Coordinates of N, CA and C in Angstrom, one line a residue:
M253 N 29.8 49.6 96.9 CA 29.8 48.6 98.0 C 30.8 49.1 99.0
I254 N 30.3 49.5 100.1 CA 31.2 50.1 101.2 C 31.2 49.0 102.3
L255 N 32.4 48.5 102.5 CA 32.6 47.4 103.5 C 33.3 47.9 104.8
V256 N 33.5 49.2 104.9 CA 34.2 49.7 106.1 C 33.2 50.6 106.8
K257 N 33.3 50.4 108.2 CA 32.3 51.2 109.0 C 32.5 52.7 108.8
S258 N 31.4 53.4 108.9 CA 31.5 54.9 108.6 C 32.4 55.6 109.7
E259 N 32.4 55.1 110.9 CA 33.3 55.7 111.9 C 34.8 55.5 111.5
T260 N 35.1 54.4 110.9 CA 36.5 54.1 110.5 C 36.8 55.0 109.3
I261 N 35.9 55.2 108.4 CA 36.1 56.1 107.3 C 36.4 57.5 107.8
Q262 N 35.5 58.0 108.7 CA 35.7 59.3 109.2 C 37.0 59.5 109.9
D263 N 37.4 58.5 110.7 CA 38.7 58.5 111.4 C 39.8 58.6 110.4
Y264 N 39.8 57.8 109.4 CA 40.9 57.8 108.4 C 41.0 59.1 107.6
V265 N 39.8 59.6 107.3 CA 39.8 60.9 106.6 C 40.4 62.0 107.5
K266 N 39.9 62.0 108.7 CA 40.4 63.0 109.7 C 41.9 63.0 109.9
K267 N 42.5 61.7 109.9 CA 43.9 61.6 110.1 C 44.7 61.9 108.8
G268 N 44.0 62.1 107.7 CA 44.6 62.3 106.4 C 45.1 61.1 105.7
W269 N 44.7 59.9 106.2 CA 45.1 58.7 105.5 C 44.2 58.4 104.3
W270 N 43.0 58.8 104.3 CA 42.1 58.7 103.2 C 41.6 60.1 102.8
S271 N 41.1 60.1 101.6 CA 40.6 61.4 101.1 C 39.1 61.1 100.6
E272 N 38.4 62.2 100.4 CA 37.1 62.1 99.8 C 37.2 62.2 98.3
Q273 N 38.4 62.3 97.8 CA 38.6 62.4 96.4 C 38.5 61.0 95.8
T274 N 37.7 60.9 94.7 CA 37.4 59.6 94.1 C 38.4 59.3 92.9
M275 N 38.4 58.0 92.5 CA 39.2 57.7 91.3 C 38.8 58.5 90.1
G276 N 37.5 58.7 90.0 CA 37.0 59.6 88.9 C 37.6 61.0 89.0
D277 N 37.6 61.5 90.2 CA 38.2 62.9 90.4 C 39.6 62.9 89.9
L278 N 40.4 61.9 90.3 CA 41.8 61.8 90.0 C 42.0 61.7 88.5
L279 N 41.2 60.9 87.8 CA 41.2 60.7 86.4 C 41.0 62.0 85.7
L280 N 39.9 62.7 86.1 CA 39.6 64.0 85.5 C 40.8 65.0 85.7
H281 N 41.3 65.0 86.9 CA 42.4 65.9 87.2 C 43.6 65.7 86.3
W282 N 44.0 64.5 86.1 CA 45.2 64.2 85.3 C 44.9 64.3 83.8
A283 N 43.7 63.9 83.4 CA 43.3 64.1 82.0 C 43.3 65.5 81.6
D284 N 42.9 66.4 82.5 CA 42.8 67.8 82.2 C 44.2 68.4 82.2
R285 N 45.1 68.0 83.0 CA 46.4 68.6 83.1 C 47.5 68.0 82.2
R286 N 47.2 66.8 81.8 CA 48.3 66.1 81.0 C 47.6 65.3 79.8
A287 N 46.7 66.0 79.2 CA 45.9 65.3 78.2 C 46.7 64.6 77.1
S288 N 47.8 65.2 76.6 CA 48.5 64.6 75.5 C 49.7 63.8 76.0
E289 N 49.9 63.6 77.3 CA 51.0 62.8 77.8 C 50.5 61.3 78.0
L290 N 51.5 60.5 77.9 CA 51.3 59.0 78.1 C 50.7 58.7 79.4
A291 N 49.6 57.9 79.5 CA 49.0 57.5 80.7 C 49.1 56.0 81.0
V292 N 48.8 55.2 80.0 CA 48.9 53.7 80.1 C 49.5 53.1 78.8
L293 N 50.2 52.0 79.0 CA 50.6 51.3 77.8 C 50.6 49.8 78.0
D294 N 50.5 49.1 77.0 CA 50.5 47.6 77.0 C 51.9 47.1 77.1
P295 N 52.1 45.9 77.6 CA 53.4 45.3 77.5 C 53.8 45.0 76.0
P296 N 55.0 45.1 75.7 CA 55.4 45.0 74.3 C 55.1 43.6 73.7
N297 N 54.9 42.6 74.6 CA 54.6 41.3 74.1 C 53.1 40.9 74.2
K298 N 52.3 42.0 74.2 CA 50.8 41.7 74.3 C 50.3 40.8 73.2
F299 N 50.9 41.0 72.0 CA 50.4 40.2 70.8 C 50.7 38.7 71.1
E300 N 51.9 38.4 71.6 CA 52.2 37.0 71.9 C 51.3 36.5 73.0
I301 N 50.9 37.3 73.9 CA 50.1 36.8 75.0 C 48.7 36.6 74.6
C302 N 48.0 37.5 73.8 CA 46.6 37.3 73.5 C 46.2 37.7 72.1
H303 N 47.2 37.8 71.2 CA 46.9 38.2 69.8 C 46.2 39.5 69.6
C304 N 46.4 40.4 70.5 CA 45.9 41.8 70.4 C 47.1 42.7 70.3
P305 N 47.1 43.6 69.3 CA 48.3 44.5 69.2 C 48.5 45.4 70.4
P306 N 49.7 45.6 70.8 CA 49.9 46.5 72.0 C 49.5 48.0 71.6
Q307 N 49.0 48.6 72.6 CA 48.5 50.0 72.5 C 49.1 50.9 73.6
K308 N 49.1 52.2 73.3 CA 49.4 53.1 74.4 C 48.5 54.3 74.3
W309 N 48.0 54.8 75.4 CA 47.0 55.8 75.4 C 47.5 57.0 76.2
T310 N 47.1 58.2 75.7 CA 47.4 59.4 76.5 C 46.3 59.5 77.6
W311 N 46.4 60.5 78.4 CA 45.4 60.7 79.4 C 44.0 61.0 78.8
A312 N 44.1 61.8 77.7 CA 42.8 62.1 77.0 C 42.2 60.8 76.4
E313 N 43.0 60.0 75.8 CA 42.5 58.7 75.3 C 42.0 57.8 76.4
L314 N 42.7 57.7 77.5 CA 42.2 56.9 78.6 C 40.9 57.4 79.1
L315 N 40.8 58.7 79.3 CA 39.5 59.3 79.7 C 38.3 58.9 78.8
E316 N 38.6 59.0 77.5 CA 37.6 58.6 76.5 C 37.2 57.1 76.6
Q317 N 38.2 56.3 76.7 CA 37.9 54.9 76.8 C 37.2 54.5 78.1
V318 N 37.6 55.1 79.2 CA 36.9 54.9 80.5 C 35.4 55.3 80.3
G319 N 35.2 56.4 79.6 CA 33.8 56.8 79.4 C 33.0 55.8 78.5
R320 N 33.7 55.2 77.5 CA 33.1 54.2 76.7 C 32.7 53.0 77.5
F321 N 33.7 52.5 78.3 CA 33.5 51.3 79.2 C 32.3 51.6 80.2
A322 N 32.3 52.8 80.8 CA 31.3 53.1 81.7 C 29.9 53.1 81.0
A323 N 29.8 53.7 79.9 CA 28.6 53.7 79.1 C 28.1 52.3 78.7
L324 N 29.1 51.5 78.3 CA 28.7 50.2 77.8 C 28.2 49.4 79.0
L325 N 28.9 49.4 80.1 CA 28.4 48.7 81.3 C 27.0 49.1 81.7
T326 N 26.8 50.4 81.7 CA 25.5 50.9 82.1 C 24.4 50.5 81.1
V327 N 24.7 50.7 79.8 CA 23.7 50.3 78.8 C 23.4 48.8 78.8
Q328 N 24.3 48.0 79.2 CA 24.1 46.6 79.3 C 23.4 46.2 80.6
G329 N 23.0 47.2 81.4 CA 22.2 46.9 82.6 C 22.9 46.8 83.9
L330 N 24.3 46.9 83.9 CA 25.0 46.8 85.2 C 24.8 48.1 86.0
R331 N 24.7 47.9 87.3 CA 24.5 49.0 88.2 C 25.5 48.9 89.4
K332 N 25.4 49.9 90.2 CA 26.3 50.0 91.4 C 26.1 48.7 92.2
D333 N 27.2 48.1 92.7 CA 27.3 46.9 93.5 C 27.1 45.6 92.7
D334 N 26.8 45.7 91.4 CA 26.8 44.5 90.6 C 28.2 44.1 90.4
I335 N 28.5 42.8 90.2 CA 29.8 42.3 90.2 C 30.1 41.7 88.8
L336 N 31.3 42.0 88.3 CA 31.8 41.4 87.1 C 33.1 40.8 87.3
I337 N 33.4 39.7 86.6 CA 34.7 39.0 86.7 C 35.6 39.5 85.6
V338 N 36.9 39.8 85.9 CA 37.8 40.3 84.9 C 39.0 39.3 84.8
Q339 N 39.1 38.6 83.7 CA 40.2 37.7 83.5 C 41.0 38.2 82.3
L340 N 41.8 39.2 82.4 CA 42.5 39.8 81.3 C 44.0 39.9 81.7
P341 N 44.9 39.8 80.7 CA 46.3 40.1 81.0 C 46.4 41.6 81.3
N342 N 47.5 42.0 81.9 CA 47.7 43.5 82.1 C 47.6 44.2 80.7
S343 N 46.8 45.2 80.6 CA 46.5 45.8 79.3 C 45.9 47.2 79.6
V344 N 45.9 48.0 78.5 CA 45.2 49.3 78.6 C 43.7 49.1 78.8
E345 N 43.1 48.1 78.2 CA 41.7 47.8 78.4 C 41.4 47.5 79.9
Q346 N 42.3 46.8 80.5 CA 42.1 46.4 81.9 C 42.1 47.7 82.8
H347 N 43.0 48.6 82.5 CA 43.0 49.9 83.2 C 41.7 50.7 83.0
A348 N 41.3 50.8 81.8 CA 40.0 51.5 81.5 C 38.8 50.9 82.2
L349 N 38.8 49.6 82.2 CA 37.7 48.8 82.8 C 37.7 49.0 84.3
Y350 N 38.8 48.9 84.9 CA 38.8 49.1 86.4 C 38.4 50.5 86.8
L351 N 38.8 51.5 86.0 CA 38.4 52.9 86.3 C 36.9 53.1 86.0
A352 N 36.4 52.5 85.0 CA 35.0 52.6 84.7 C 34.2 52.0 85.8
C353 N 34.6 50.9 86.3 CA 33.9 50.2 87.4 C 34.0 51.1 88.7
A354 N 35.1 51.7 89.0 CA 35.3 52.5 90.2 C 34.3 53.7 90.1
I355 N 34.2 54.3 88.9 CA 33.4 55.5 88.7 C 31.9 55.1 88.8
T356 N 31.5 54.0 88.2 CA 30.1 53.6 88.2 C 29.6 52.8 89.5
G357 N 30.6 52.4 90.3 CA 30.2 51.6 91.5 C 30.1 50.1 91.2
I358 N 30.4 49.7 90.0 CA 30.3 48.3 89.7 C 31.6 47.6 90.3
V359 N 31.4 46.5 90.8 CA 32.5 45.8 91.5 C 33.3 44.9 90.5
A360 N 34.5 45.2 90.2 CA 35.3 44.4 89.3 C 36.1 43.4 90.2
S361 N 35.9 42.1 90.0 CA 36.6 41.1 90.7 C 37.6 40.4 89.8
P362 N 38.9 40.9 89.9 CA 39.9 40.3 89.0 C 40.3 38.9 89.4
I363 N 40.5 38.1 88.4 CA 41.0 36.7 88.6 C 42.2 36.5 87.7
P364 N 43.2 35.8 88.2 CA 44.4 35.6 87.4 C 44.2 34.9 86.1
V365 N 44.9 35.2 85.1 CA 44.8 34.6 83.8 C 45.1 33.1 83.9
Q366 N 45.8 32.7 85.0 CA 46.2 31.3 85.1 C 45.0 30.4 85.7
Y367 N 43.9 31.1 86.1 CA 42.8 30.3 86.7 C 42.1 29.5 85.5
R368 N 41.7 28.3 85.9 CA 40.9 27.4 85.0 C 39.6 27.2 85.6
T369 N 38.8 26.3 85.0 CA 37.4 26.0 85.4 C 37.2 25.8 86.9
H370 N 38.1 25.0 87.5 CA 37.9 24.8 88.9 C 37.9 26.1 89.8
E371 N 39.0 26.9 89.5 CA 39.1 28.1 90.3 C 38.0 29.1 89.9
I372 N 37.7 29.2 88.6 CA 36.7 30.1 88.1 C 35.3 29.7 88.7
S373 N 35.0 28.5 88.8 CA 33.8 28.0 89.4 C 33.7 28.5 90.9
H374 N 34.7 28.4 91.6 CA 34.8 28.8 93.0 C 34.5 30.3 93.1
V375 N 35.2 31.1 92.3 CA 35.0 32.6 92.3 C 33.5 32.9 91.9
M376 N 33.0 32.2 90.9 CA 31.6 32.5 90.5 C 30.6 32.1 91.5
D377 N 30.8 31.1 92.3 CA 29.9 30.7 93.4 C 29.9 31.8 94.4
I378 N 31.0 32.3 94.7 CA 31.1 33.3 95.8 C 30.6 34.7 95.3
T379 N 30.9 35.1 94.1 CA 30.6 36.5 93.7 C 29.2 36.6 93.0
Q380 N 28.7 35.5 92.4 CA 27.5 35.5 91.6 C 27.6 36.6 90.6
A381 N 28.7 36.8 89.9 CA 28.9 37.8 88.9 C 28.0 37.7 87.7
K382 N 27.6 38.8 87.2 CA 26.6 38.9 86.1 C 27.4 38.9 84.7
L383 N 28.6 39.2 84.8 CA 29.4 39.4 83.5 C 30.8 38.9 83.7
A384 N 31.4 38.3 82.7 CA 32.8 37.9 82.7 C 33.4 38.6 81.5
I385 N 34.6 39.2 81.7 CA 35.3 39.8 80.6 C 36.7 39.2 80.6
T386 N 37.0 38.6 79.4 CA 38.2 37.9 79.2 C 38.9 38.2 77.9
T387 N 39.7 37.4 77.4 CA 40.4 37.5 76.1 C 40.3 36.2 75.4
Q388 N 40.4 36.2 74.1 CA 40.3 35.0 73.3 C 41.2 33.9 73.8
H389 N 42.4 34.2 74.1 CA 43.3 33.3 74.7 C 44.4 34.0 75.4
V390 N 45.1 33.3 76.3 CA 46.3 33.7 77.0 C 47.3 32.6 76.7
G391 N 48.2 32.9 75.8 CA 49.2 31.9 75.4 C 48.4 30.8 74.7
N392 N 48.5 29.6 75.2 CA 47.8 28.4 74.6 C 46.5 28.2 75.2
F393 N 46.2 28.9 76.3 CA 44.9 28.7 77.0 C 43.8 29.5 76.3
K394 N 42.7 28.8 75.9 CA 41.6 29.4 75.2 C 40.6 29.9 76.2
A395 N 40.9 31.1 76.7 CA 40.1 31.6 77.8 C 38.6 31.8 77.4
A396 N 38.3 32.5 76.3 CA 36.9 32.7 75.9 C 36.2 31.4 75.7
Q397 N 36.9 30.5 75.1 CA 36.2 29.2 74.8 C 35.9 28.5 76.1
T398 N 36.8 28.5 77.1 CA 36.6 27.9 78.4 C 35.4 28.5 79.1
W399 N 35.3 29.9 79.0 CA 34.1 30.5 79.6 C 32.8 30.1 78.9
A400 N 32.9 30.1 77.6 CA 31.7 29.7 76.9 C 31.2 28.2 77.2
E401 N 32.2 27.3 77.2 CA 31.9 25.9 77.5 C 31.3 25.7 78.9
H402 N 31.7 26.5 79.8 CA 31.3 26.3 81.2 C 30.2 27.3 81.7
A403 N 29.8 28.2 80.8 CA 28.8 29.2 81.3 C 27.5 28.6 81.9
H404 N 27.1 27.4 81.4 CA 25.9 26.8 82.0 C 26.1 26.4 83.4
L405 N 27.3 26.4 84.0 CA 27.5 26.1 85.4 C 27.3 27.3 86.3
F406 N 27.1 28.5 85.7 CA 27.1 29.8 86.4 C 25.7 30.5 86.2
P407 N 24.7 30.2 87.0 CA 23.4 30.7 86.7 C 23.3 32.2 86.8
S408 N 24.2 32.9 87.5 CA 24.2 34.4 87.6 C 24.7 35.0 86.3
L409 N 25.6 34.3 85.6 CA 26.3 34.9 84.5 C 25.3 35.2 83.3
K410 N 25.3 36.5 82.9 CA 24.4 36.9 81.8 C 25.1 37.0 80.5
N411 N 26.4 37.5 80.6 CA 27.2 37.8 79.4 C 28.6 37.4 79.6
I412 N 29.3 37.1 78.5 CA 30.7 36.9 78.4 C 31.2 37.8 77.3
W413 N 32.1 38.7 77.6 CA 32.7 39.6 76.6 C 34.2 39.3 76.5
S414 N 34.8 39.4 75.3 CA 36.1 39.0 75.1 C 36.9 39.9 74.1
L415 N 38.1 40.2 74.4 CA 39.0 40.7 73.4 C 39.3 39.6 72.4
G416 N 39.7 40.0 71.2 CA 40.1 39.0 70.2 C 39.2 38.8 69.1
Q417 N 39.5 37.9 68.2 CA 38.8 37.7 67.0 C 38.3 36.2 67.0
A418 N 37.4 35.9 66.1 CA 36.9 34.5 65.9 C 36.5 33.9 67.3
L419 N 35.6 34.6 68.0 CA 35.2 34.2 69.3 C 34.2 33.0 69.2
P420 N 34.1 32.2 70.2 CA 33.2 31.1 70.2 C 31.7 31.6 70.4
P421 N 30.7 30.8 70.0 CA 29.3 31.1 70.3 C 29.1 31.4 71.7
G422 N 28.3 32.4 72.0 CA 28.0 32.8 73.4 C 28.9 33.8 74.0
V423 N 29.9 34.2 73.2 CA 30.9 35.2 73.6 C 30.8 36.4 72.7
Q424 N 30.6 37.6 73.3 CA 30.5 38.8 72.5 C 31.9 39.5 72.4
S425 N 32.1 40.1 71.3 CA 33.4 40.9 71.1 C 33.3 42.2 71.8
L426 N 34.3 42.3 72.8 CA 34.3 43.6 73.5 C 34.7 44.7 72.6
S427 N 35.5 44.5 71.7 CA 35.9 45.6 70.7 C 34.7 46.1 70.0
T428 N 33.9 45.1 69.5 CA 32.7 45.5 68.7 C 31.7 46.3 69.6
L429 N 31.5 45.8 70.8 CA 30.5 46.4 71.8 C 31.0 47.9 72.1
L430 N 32.3 48.0 72.3 CA 32.9 49.4 72.6 C 32.7 50.3 71.4
S431 N 33.0 49.7 70.2 CA 32.9 50.6 69.0 C 31.5 51.1 68.7
Q432 N 30.5 50.4 69.3 CA 29.1 50.8 69.1 C 28.6 51.7 70.2
T433 N 29.5 52.0 71.2 CA 29.1 52.8 72.3 C 29.6 54.2 72.1

């Protein structure tokens, strides 16, 4: 989805403000040069936030996970300019997902983990997202359950994926989907 006029893009590239190098190009560049070095890591309190253990990935591991996310999104039928909602705490999965979306042309619309049904409804009305990716809970807020209970309000929403265990009906485990990809 390109929202900037082609003349503006050409002007910015000519001035050196923008490059024709893509996020995918940059990921491949650094994964090739720094494969075994640390690329991304979770906050140390990730378990307290969403009951998922903190992880850290090297550039090679990040590249592998980005490939998995990109493959999963594609296999599930998402294409360039399709929109998905991301309601995740800062995490390695969030980094991989954003990069996978940038590479595939899928639009990731992040929403704060503090958003509840009222705000989520507004975002869904505007974006008509096909997919929501969240976590089982953020602190005491049961994010996956909230999405499942209100999915009927969002006609465009085809799937809800979530990190975590013991997910409510209608919510697929992101970890399981990725492990099958």
